[in-house]
Coordinates of C-alpha atoms in Angstrom, one line a residue:
A1 CA 0.0 0.0 0.0
G2 CA 1.2 3.5 -0.9
Q3 CA 3.8 2.4 -3.3
I4 CA 4.5 4.3 -6.5
H5 CA 5.8 2.6 -9.6
W6 CA 9.2 4.0 -10.8
S7 CA 7.9 4.6 -14.4
D8 CA 5.1 6.8 -13.0
A9 CA 7.6 8.8 -11.0
L10 CA 9.8 9.3 -14.2
A11 CA 6.7 10.3 -16.2
G12 CA 5.8 12.9 -13.6
T13 CA 2.3 11.4 -13.0
A14 CA 2.9 10.6 -9.4
E15 CA 2.5 13.0 -6.5
F16 CA 4.9 13.0 -3.6
E17 CA 4.6 14.1 0.0
P18 CA 7.8 14.9 1.9
I19 CA 8.3 12.3 4.7
A20 CA 11.0 12.7 7.4
A21 CA 12.7 9.3 7.8
D22 CA 13.4 8.1 11.3
P23 CA 16.9 6.5 11.9
E24 CA 15.1 3.2 12.7
D25 CA 12.9 3.3 9.6
T26 CA 13.7 0.7 6.8
A27 CA 15.9 2.2 4.2
I28 CA 16.6 -0.9 2.1
I29 CA 15.9 -4.6 1.9
A30 CA 18.9 -6.0 0.0
Y31 CA 19.1 -9.6 -1.0
T32 CA 22.1 -11.9 -0.5
G33 CA 23.9 -13.3 -3.5
G34 CA 22.6 -16.8 -3.1
T35 CA 25.8 -18.7 -4.1
T36 CA 25.1 -21.5 -1.7
G37 CA 21.4 -21.3 -1.0
R38 CA 18.3 -19.2 -1.4
P39 CA 18.8 -15.4 -1.2
K40 CA 17.7 -13.8 2.1
G41 CA 16.3 -10.3 2.5
V42 CA 18.6 -8.1 4.6
R43 CA 16.9 -5.1 6.3
H44 CA 19.0 -2.0 6.9
T45 CA 17.7 1.2 8.5
Y46 CA 18.5 4.8 7.5
G47 CA 20.6 5.4 10.7
R48 CA 22.8 2.4 10.0
M49 CA 23.1 3.2 6.3
A50 CA 24.4 6.7 7.3
W51 CA 27.3 5.1 9.1
N52 CA 27.9 2.8 6.2
L53 CA 28.0 5.5 3.6
F54 CA 30.4 7.5 5.8
S55 CA 32.6 4.5 5.9
H56 CA 32.5 4.1 2.1
I57 CA 33.6 7.7 1.6
S58 CA 36.5 7.5 4.1
C59 CA 37.8 4.0 3.3
L60 CA 37.4 3.9 -0.5
D61 CA 39.2 7.1 -1.7
I62 CA 35.9 8.6 -3.0
R63 CA 36.5 12.3 -3.7
A64 CA 34.4 15.2 -5.0
E65 CA 36.2 15.3 -8.3
E66 CA 35.7 11.6 -8.9
V67 CA 34.4 10.2 -12.3
M68 CA 33.0 6.9 -11.1
L69 CA 32.1 4.2 -13.7
L70 CA 29.7 1.5 -12.4
T71 CA 29.0 -1.6 -14.6
T72 CA 27.7 -4.0 -11.9
P73 CA 24.1 -4.3 -10.6
L74 CA 23.1 -1.4 -8.4
P75 CA 21.3 -3.7 -5.8
H76 CA 24.7 -5.2 -5.1
S77 CA 27.9 -3.3 -4.1
S78 CA 27.7 -0.6 -6.7
G79 CA 24.5 1.0 -5.3
Y80 CA 26.4 1.8 -2.1
H81 CA 29.3 3.3 -4.1
M82 CA 26.9 5.3 -6.1
V83 CA 25.2 6.9 -3.2
A84 CA 28.5 7.6 -1.4
A85 CA 29.7 9.3 -4.6
F86 CA 26.5 11.5 -4.8
L87 CA 27.2 12.5 -1.2
Q88 CA 30.6 13.7 -2.3
G89 CA 29.2 15.5 -5.3
A90 CA 31.0 13.2 -7.7
H91 CA 30.2 12.4 -11.3
V92 CA 28.7 8.9 -11.6
V93 CA 28.4 7.0 -14.9
I94 CA 26.0 4.0 -14.9
E95 CA 26.2 1.3 -17.6
A96 CA 23.5 -1.2 -18.2
R97 CA 26.0 -4.0 -18.6
F98 CA 29.7 -4.7 -18.6
D99 CA 31.6 -4.7 -21.9
P100 CA 35.4 -4.5 -21.9
S101 CA 35.7 -2.5 -25.1
R102 CA 33.0 -0.1 -23.9
F103 CA 34.8 0.1 -20.5
F104 CA 38.1 1.3 -22.0
A105 CA 36.3 3.6 -24.5
L106 CA 34.5 5.4 -21.5
C107 CA 37.7 5.6 -19.6
Q108 CA 39.3 7.4 -22.4
Q109 CA 36.3 9.6 -23.3
L110 CA 35.2 10.6 -19.8
K111 CA 38.6 10.3 -18.0
V112 CA 37.2 7.8 -15.5
T113 CA 39.1 7.8 -12.2
W114 CA 37.3 5.2 -10.1
T115 CA 35.5 1.9 -10.8
M116 CA 34.4 -1.3 -9.1
L117 CA 35.0 -4.8 -10.6
V118 CA 34.4 -8.4 -9.6
P119 CA 37.3 -10.7 -10.4
T120 CA 35.7 -12.1 -13.5
M121 CA 35.4 -8.6 -15.0
L122 CA 39.0 -7.8 -14.2
Y123 CA 40.1 -10.9 -16.0
R124 CA 38.1 -9.9 -19.1
L125 CA 39.9 -6.4 -19.0
L126 CA 43.3 -8.0 -18.7
D127 CA 42.7 -10.1 -21.7
H128 CA 41.7 -7.0 -23.8
P129 CA 44.2 -5.4 -26.1
S130 CA 43.7 -2.0 -24.3
A131 CA 45.0 -3.3 -21.0
G132 CA 48.3 -1.7 -20.2
T133 CA 47.9 1.2 -22.6
A134 CA 47.1 4.9 -22.3
A135 CA 43.3 4.1 -22.6
H136 CA 43.0 3.8 -18.8
Q137 CA 45.6 6.2 -17.7
S138 CA 43.0 8.3 -15.8
L139 CA 42.1 5.4 -13.5
N140 CA 43.3 6.1 -9.9
T141 CA 41.2 3.6 -8.0
V142 CA 40.0 0.1 -9.0
V143 CA 37.9 -1.5 -6.2
Y144 CA 37.5 -5.2 -6.4
G145 CA 35.9 -7.9 -4.3
A146 CA 32.8 -10.1 -4.0
A147 CA 34.7 -13.4 -4.9
P148 CA 38.1 -15.0 -4.6
I149 CA 40.7 -13.7 -7.0
S150 CA 43.6 -15.4 -8.8
R151 CA 46.8 -14.2 -7.2
A152 CA 48.6 -14.6 -10.6
R153 CA 46.0 -12.5 -12.4
L154 CA 46.1 -9.9 -9.7
A155 CA 49.9 -9.6 -10.1
E156 CA 49.2 -9.2 -13.9
G157 CA 46.7 -6.4 -13.1
L158 CA 49.2 -4.6 -11.0
S159 CA 51.7 -4.8 -13.9
K160 CA 49.3 -3.5 -16.5
F161 CA 47.2 -1.0 -14.4
G162 CA 49.7 0.1 -11.7
S163 CA 49.1 0.6 -8.0
V164 CA 45.4 1.4 -8.3
F165 CA 43.8 -1.7 -6.7
L166 CA 41.9 -1.6 -3.5
Q167 CA 40.3 -4.8 -2.3
I168 CA 37.1 -4.8 -0.1
Y169 CA 35.7 -7.7 1.9
G170 CA 32.2 -7.3 3.2
Q171 CA 28.7 -8.9 3.1
T172 CA 25.2 -7.8 2.3
E173 CA 24.7 -8.0 6.1
C174 CA 27.7 -5.6 6.6
P175 CA 27.7 -3.8 3.3
N176 CA 31.0 -3.9 1.4
L177 CA 33.3 -2.9 4.3
I178 CA 34.6 -5.4 6.9
T179 CA 38.2 -5.2 5.8
T180 CA 40.2 -3.4 3.0
L181 CA 43.5 -4.3 1.4
S182 CA 45.0 -0.8 0.6
K183 CA 46.8 0.2 -2.5
D184 CA 50.1 0.3 -0.6
D185 CA 49.4 -3.2 0.8
H186 CA 49.2 -4.5 -2.8
R187 CA 52.9 -3.7 -3.1
E188 CA 53.7 -6.5 -0.7
P189 CA 53.5 -9.9 -2.6
H190 CA 52.8 -11.9 0.6
L191 CA 49.6 -9.9 1.2
L192 CA 48.1 -10.4 -2.2
S193 CA 46.2 -13.4 -0.8
S194 CA 44.8 -11.4 2.1
C195 CA 41.7 -9.3 2.2
G196 CA 43.3 -6.8 4.4
R197 CA 42.9 -5.1 7.8
V198 CA 39.6 -4.3 9.5
V199 CA 38.1 -0.9 8.8
P200 CA 37.7 1.8 11.5
L201 CA 34.0 1.2 12.2
V202 CA 34.2 -2.6 12.5
E203 CA 35.3 -5.0 15.2
L204 CA 36.4 -8.4 14.1
R205 CA 37.1 -11.7 15.9
L206 CA 37.4 -15.3 15.0
R207 CA 35.2 -18.0 16.5
P208 CA 37.2 -21.2 17.0
D209 CA 36.1 -23.8 14.5
E210 CA 36.8 -27.5 14.2
S211 CA 38.3 -27.0 10.8
G212 CA 41.4 -25.4 12.2
A213 CA 40.5 -21.9 11.0
G214 CA 38.0 -19.6 12.7
E215 CA 34.6 -18.3 11.7
V216 CA 34.8 -14.5 11.1
E217 CA 32.4 -12.5 13.4
V218 CA 32.0 -8.8 13.2
N219 CA 30.4 -6.0 15.1
S220 CA 29.6 -2.6 13.5
P221 CA 27.1 0.3 13.7
Y222 CA 26.0 -0.7 10.2
L223 CA 25.1 -4.4 10.6
L224 CA 21.8 -5.6 9.3
T225 CA 18.8 -5.2 11.6
E226 CA 17.3 -8.5 10.7
Y227 CA 16.6 -10.9 7.8
F228 CA 13.2 -9.9 6.4
R229 CA 10.5 -12.3 7.7
N230 CA 13.1 -14.8 8.7
T231 CA 13.4 -14.9 12.5
D232 CA 15.3 -18.2 12.6
A233 CA 18.0 -17.0 10.2
T234 CA 18.3 -13.7 12.2
N235 CA 18.8 -15.4 15.5
D236 CA 21.3 -17.8 14.0
A237 CA 23.4 -15.0 12.4
L238 CA 23.1 -12.3 15.0
Q239 CA 24.3 -13.3 18.5
N240 CA 24.9 -10.7 21.3
G241 CA 25.3 -8.0 18.6
W242 CA 27.9 -9.9 16.7
L243 CA 27.3 -11.2 13.1
R244 CA 28.4 -14.7 12.2
T245 CA 29.6 -14.2 8.6
G246 CA 29.9 -17.9 7.6
D247 CA 33.4 -17.2 6.4
L248 CA 36.4 -19.1 7.7
G249 CA 39.7 -17.2 8.1
R250 CA 43.0 -16.7 9.8
L251 CA 44.5 -13.5 11.2
E252 CA 48.3 -12.8 10.7
D253 CA 49.8 -9.6 12.0
G254 CA 46.3 -7.9 11.8
Y255 CA 45.6 -9.1 8.2
L256 CA 42.7 -11.4 7.5
F257 CA 43.2 -14.4 5.2
L258 CA 40.0 -16.0 4.2
V259 CA 40.2 -19.8 3.6
D260 CA 36.6 -20.6 2.6
R261 CA 32.9 -20.2 3.1
A262 CA 31.9 -22.5 5.9
K263 CA 29.2 -24.0 3.6
D264 CA 31.7 -24.5 0.9
M265 CA 34.2 -26.5 3.0
I266 CA 34.3 -30.1 1.9
I267 CA 34.7 -33.0 4.4
S268 CA 36.3 -35.9 2.6
G269 CA 37.2 -39.0 4.5
G270 CA 36.9 -37.1 7.7
M271 CA 39.4 -34.5 6.6
N272 CA 38.5 -30.8 6.0
V273 CA 39.2 -29.5 2.5
Y274 CA 39.1 -25.8 1.8
S275 CA 37.7 -25.4 -1.8
T276 CA 39.5 -22.1 -2.3
E277 CA 42.9 -23.7 -1.6
V278 CA 42.3 -26.3 -4.3
E279 CA 40.9 -23.7 -6.7
G280 CA 44.0 -21.7 -6.2
V281 CA 46.3 -24.6 -7.1
L282 CA 44.2 -25.4 -10.2
R283 CA 44.4 -21.8 -11.4
E284 CA 48.2 -22.1 -11.3
H285 CA 48.0 -24.6 -14.2
P286 CA 48.9 -22.7 -17.5
D287 CA 45.9 -24.0 -19.3
V288 CA 43.3 -23.3 -16.6
K289 CA 41.5 -20.0 -17.0
E290 CA 39.0 -20.4 -14.1
A291 CA 38.1 -23.1 -11.5
A292 CA 35.4 -24.1 -9.0
V293 CA 35.6 -26.9 -6.5
V294 CA 32.7 -28.5 -4.8
G295 CA 31.9 -31.6 -2.7
L296 CA 29.6 -34.3 -4.1
P297 CA 28.1 -37.1 -2.2
H298 CA 30.3 -40.2 -2.2
P299 CA 29.6 -43.7 -0.6
D300 CA 33.1 -44.1 0.8
W301 CA 34.5 -40.6 1.3
G302 CA 31.3 -38.8 2.4
E303 CA 32.1 -36.1 -0.1
A304 CA 34.3 -36.3 -3.1
V305 CA 36.4 -33.3 -4.0
T306 CA 35.2 -32.4 -7.5
A307 CA 36.6 -29.7 -9.8
V308 CA 35.1 -27.9 -12.7
V309 CA 37.5 -25.9 -14.8
V310 CA 37.5 -23.5 -17.8
T311 CA 40.6 -24.1 -20.0
D312 CA 42.3 -23.2 -23.2
H313 CA 41.7 -25.6 -26.1
G314 CA 43.3 -29.0 -25.9
A315 CA 43.7 -29.2 -22.1
D316 CA 43.5 -32.7 -20.6
A317 CA 41.4 -33.3 -17.5
E318 CA 43.6 -36.0 -16.1
Q319 CA 46.8 -34.0 -16.7
I320 CA 45.2 -31.1 -14.7
R321 CA 44.3 -33.6 -11.9
Q322 CA 47.9 -34.8 -11.8
F323 CA 49.1 -31.2 -11.7
A324 CA 47.0 -30.7 -8.6
K325 CA 48.2 -34.1 -7.1
A326 CA 51.8 -32.9 -7.3
R327 CA 51.0 -29.8 -5.2
L328 CA 48.3 -30.9 -2.7
S329 CA 47.9 -33.5 0.1
A330 CA 46.3 -36.6 -1.3
Y331 CA 42.9 -36.0 0.4
K332 CA 42.6 -32.6 -1.2
V333 CA 43.2 -33.7 -4.8
P334 CA 40.0 -33.7 -6.9
K335 CA 38.6 -37.2 -7.6
N336 CA 37.3 -35.8 -10.8
V337 CA 38.0 -32.8 -13.1
H338 CA 35.3 -31.7 -15.5
I339 CA 36.2 -29.3 -18.3
V340 CA 33.4 -26.9 -19.3
D341 CA 33.1 -23.8 -21.6
D342 CA 32.2 -21.5 -18.7
L343 CA 31.2 -21.4 -15.1
P344 CA 27.6 -20.3 -14.1
L345 CA 27.6 -17.0 -12.4
T346 CA 25.0 -15.3 -10.2
Q347 CA 23.6 -12.0 -11.3
Y348 CA 26.3 -10.3 -9.2
G349 CA 29.2 -12.1 -11.0
K350 CA 30.0 -14.6 -8.3
I351 CA 30.5 -18.3 -9.3
D352 CA 27.3 -20.1 -8.5
K353 CA 28.4 -23.2 -6.7
R354 CA 24.9 -24.2 -5.8
L355 CA 24.0 -24.5 -9.5
I356 CA 27.3 -26.3 -10.2
R357 CA 26.5 -29.0 -7.6
E358 CA 23.0 -29.3 -9.1
R359 CA 24.4 -29.8 -12.6
L360 CA 27.0 -32.2 -11.5
T361 CA 24.5 -34.3 -9.5
E362 CA 22.2 -34.4 -12.5
A363 CA 25.1 -35.4 -14.8
V364 CA 26.3 -38.3 -12.8
G365 CA 22.7 -39.4 -11.8
S366 CA 23.9 -40.9 -8.6
P367 CA 26.7 -40.6 -6.0
L368 CA 30.1 -40.9 -7.6
A369 CA 31.6 -44.4 -7.5

């Protein structure tokens, strides 16, 4: 009741009455990415979003003179970047879709200074002929996050784009900013696999976990209020003011190193296997362009480590498996490697492991022998 359709607002046929928003009023219901299950509605209030936008401005180098290019869906990270830029009086360019050639053309035409990418998009830019040329010389800040990134490709990005990269780690429940890996941090090779240090408005701790790592828990003035119409999920995630992120990680000298999503950790033969570790090794293979690792039901192992990879033409699945075998403990080595043309992505550009599991289960028809 009382809603007005966007098209009516644009056409000028809708009448508006000014309403003063209370800090506890609902500002947004944002939906989680849904990479491991059904998306959940995350309720944020105006008061908490004010803190969050302040954090965006102060932590992400968003200046008044910025020319910000956004090519990812606004209901995801980009929407927060956009509003933070508006608060600074910056110039925001919104594209309906991501296209590498169009990206470089806009950089050159509009002197784009700031953009946000998910790793898959960065890989597409690195493979474009304009990467490493004067076409993007105006870029000062390239924020990336939302999914694990190949360390080798990140190093390639630093070589071609320079010291412009700023990594963010956050969640819909704690929008975009839990930790950041600064531009200066990217100069240290040993930190390229870290997601950085905690930002000023966030507290972080690790809950001991049987996996040997710890579940990341955070407290912040801009945490979610609740999961919309989902009391059980709210009570499970929010405990005594702390958010259980579902991410497993380690802290080293104040830097957070994520090892996996708790739901993506594979238990094979009673041993814990971090899918991201196996994926990182597979990406080191010269013919592997992208990789995803999941656990499939197995009568003996409980779960079988299973890899799906995108490769250059002519790559051999067993050779890739042997490559991983030479670099991993035996229980971490994929039992099977499947070569595909591409990996399914969510609408936000994350690898959709839920769909991968469904497709593999349908393909084999029964638990792997």
